[in-house]
mmCIF file of C-alpha atoms in Angstrom:
data_model
loop_
_atom_site.group_PDB
_atom_site.id
_atom_site.type_symbol
_atom_site.label_atom_id
_atom_site.label_comp_id
_atom_site.label_asym_id
_atom_site.label_seq_id
_atom_site.Cartn_x
_atom_site.Cartn_y
_atom_site.Cartn_z
ATOM 1 C CA MET A 1111 0.000 0.000 0.000
ATOM 2 C CA GLU A 1112 2.907 2.334 0.625
ATOM 3 C CA ALA A 1113 3.871 2.127 -3.052
ATOM 4 C CA ALA A 1114 0.312 2.957 -4.082
ATOM 5 C CA ILE A 1115 0.265 6.026 -1.814
ATOM 6 C CA MET A 1116 3.605 7.210 -3.186
ATOM 7 C CA THR A 1117 2.310 6.766 -6.740
ATOM 8 C CA LEU A 1118 -0.788 8.861 -6.002
ATOM 9 C CA VAL A 1119 1.250 11.630 -4.371
ATOM 10 C CA THR A 1120 3.805 11.617 -7.189
ATOM 11 C CA GLN A 1121 1.144 11.759 -9.897
ATOM 12 C CA PHE A 1122 -0.670 14.605 -8.138
ATOM 13 C CA LYS A 1123 2.574 16.586 -7.854
ATOM 14 C CA THR A 1124 3.464 15.847 -11.486
ATOM 15 C CA TYR A 1125 0.238 17.409 -12.751
ATOM 16 C CA ALA A 1126 -0.149 20.158 -10.129
ATOM 17 C CA GLY A 1127 1.629 23.424 -10.725
ATOM 18 C CA LYS A 1128 1.941 23.179 -14.491
ATOM 19 C CA ASP A 1129 -0.149 26.315 -14.876
ATOM 20 C CA GLY A 1130 -0.434 27.740 -11.378
ATOM 21 C CA ALA A 1131 0.126 26.781 -7.774
ATOM 22 C CA SER A 1132 2.239 23.669 -7.312
ATOM 23 C CA SER A 1133 0.050 22.404 -4.466
ATOM 24 C CA THR A 1134 -3.255 22.398 -6.360
ATOM 25 C CA LEU A 1135 -4.746 21.120 -9.597
ATOM 26 C CA SER A 1136 -6.341 23.662 -11.907
ATOM 27 C CA LYS A 1137 -9.196 22.536 -14.133
ATOM 28 C CA ASP A 1138 -6.821 21.943 -17.063
ATOM 29 C CA GLU A 1139 -4.337 20.049 -14.884
ATOM 30 C CA PHE A 1140 -7.148 17.937 -13.424
ATOM 31 C CA GLN A 1141 -8.528 17.159 -16.871
ATOM 32 C CA SER A 1142 -5.063 16.157 -18.073
ATOM 33 C CA LEU A 1143 -4.534 13.904 -15.038
ATOM 34 C CA VAL A 1144 -7.947 12.255 -15.368
ATOM 35 C CA ALA A 1145 -7.631 11.680 -19.118
ATOM 36 C CA SER A 1146 -4.118 10.289 -18.793
ATOM 37 C CA GLN A 1147 -4.204 8.378 -15.515
ATOM 38 C CA LEU A 1148 -7.872 7.384 -15.060
ATOM 39 C CA PRO A 1149 -9.233 6.698 -18.564
ATOM 40 C CA ASN A 1150 -11.008 3.492 -17.504
ATOM 41 C CA TYR A 1151 -12.460 4.935 -14.292
ATOM 42 C CA VAL A 1152 -13.757 8.327 -15.444
ATOM 43 C CA LYS A 1153 -15.885 8.001 -18.548
ATOM 44 C CA ASN A 1154 -15.532 10.871 -21.026
ATOM 45 C CA GLY A 1155 -12.690 12.357 -18.963
ATOM 46 C CA SER A 1156 -11.634 14.527 -21.873
ATOM 47 C CA ASP A 1157 -15.079 16.167 -22.048
ATOM 48 C CA PRO A 1158 -14.940 19.626 -20.397
ATOM 49 C CA ALA A 1159 -18.536 19.282 -19.134
ATOM 50 C CA VAL A 1160 -17.684 16.012 -17.371
ATOM 51 C CA ILE A 1161 -14.602 17.603 -15.805
ATOM 52 C CA ASP A 1162 -16.617 20.657 -14.709
ATOM 53 C CA GLN A 1163 -19.189 18.457 -12.974
ATOM 54 C CA LEU A 1164 -16.593 16.197 -11.366
ATOM 55 C CA MET A 1165 -14.416 19.069 -10.245
ATOM 56 C CA GLY A 1166 -17.426 20.908 -8.865
ATOM 57 C CA SER A 1167 -18.341 17.896 -6.760
ATOM 58 C CA LEU A 1168 -14.815 17.720 -5.303
ATOM 59 C CA ASP A 1169 -13.934 21.416 -4.908
ATOM 60 C CA GLU A 1170 -15.147 21.965 -1.333
ATOM 61 C CA ASN A 1171 -14.116 25.627 -1.066
ATOM 62 C CA ASN A 1172 -15.187 26.509 -4.631
ATOM 63 C CA ASP A 1173 -11.865 28.136 -5.513
ATOM 64 C CA GLY A 1174 -11.615 26.459 -8.921
ATOM 65 C CA GLU A 1175 -8.665 24.290 -7.911
ATOM 66 C CA LEU A 1176 -8.279 20.960 -6.147
ATOM 67 C CA THR A 1177 -6.034 20.451 -3.158
ATOM 68 C CA PHE A 1178 -4.636 16.980 -2.573
ATOM 69 C CA SER A 1179 -7.279 16.451 0.115
ATOM 70 C CA GLU A 1180 -10.064 17.345 -2.326
ATOM 71 C CA PHE A 1181 -8.497 15.143 -5.021
ATOM 72 C CA TRP A 1182 -8.205 12.294 -2.509
ATOM 73 C CA GLN A 1183 -12.023 12.172 -2.310
ATOM 74 C CA LEU A 1184 -12.090 11.055 -5.941
ATOM 75 C CA ILE A 1185 -9.519 8.346 -5.296
ATOM 76 C CA GLY A 1186 -11.534 7.104 -2.319
ATOM 77 C CA LYS A 1187 -14.748 7.014 -4.327
ATOM 78 C CA LEU A 1188 -13.123 5.193 -7.222
ATOM 79 C CA ALA A 1189 -11.424 2.674 -4.925
ATOM 80 C CA SER A 1190 -14.692 2.042 -3.049
ATOM 81 C CA LYS A 1191 -16.553 1.497 -6.286
ATOM 82 C CA GLN A 1192 -13.836 -0.792 -7.634
ATOM 83 C CA GLY A 1193 -13.852 -2.815 -4.414
ATOM 84 C CA GLY A 1194 -17.621 -3.132 -4.380
ATOM 85 C CA PHE A 1195 -17.934 -1.117 -1.171
ATOM 86 C CA CYS A 1196 -20.416 1.410 -2.594
ATOM 87 C CA GLN A 1197 -24.118 0.762 -2.609
#
């Protein structure tokens, strides 16, 4: 599990800061990460409307960017769904 956590942190940092703050994902950075790293988990991840909806559901403070904590919600939801823990 430690390797999985390191991979998630590394991928977040790789995409964050390309066009703004290095500790958050902008909409474009998030879309790039989702399309590249989660193509089988997020359907139509290259569709701006899908990204807007998904980002809106994760962006708790409505600042237009995702912190790692906000991004982590998505990972938790996807892992729960994959594991059959969601109802």
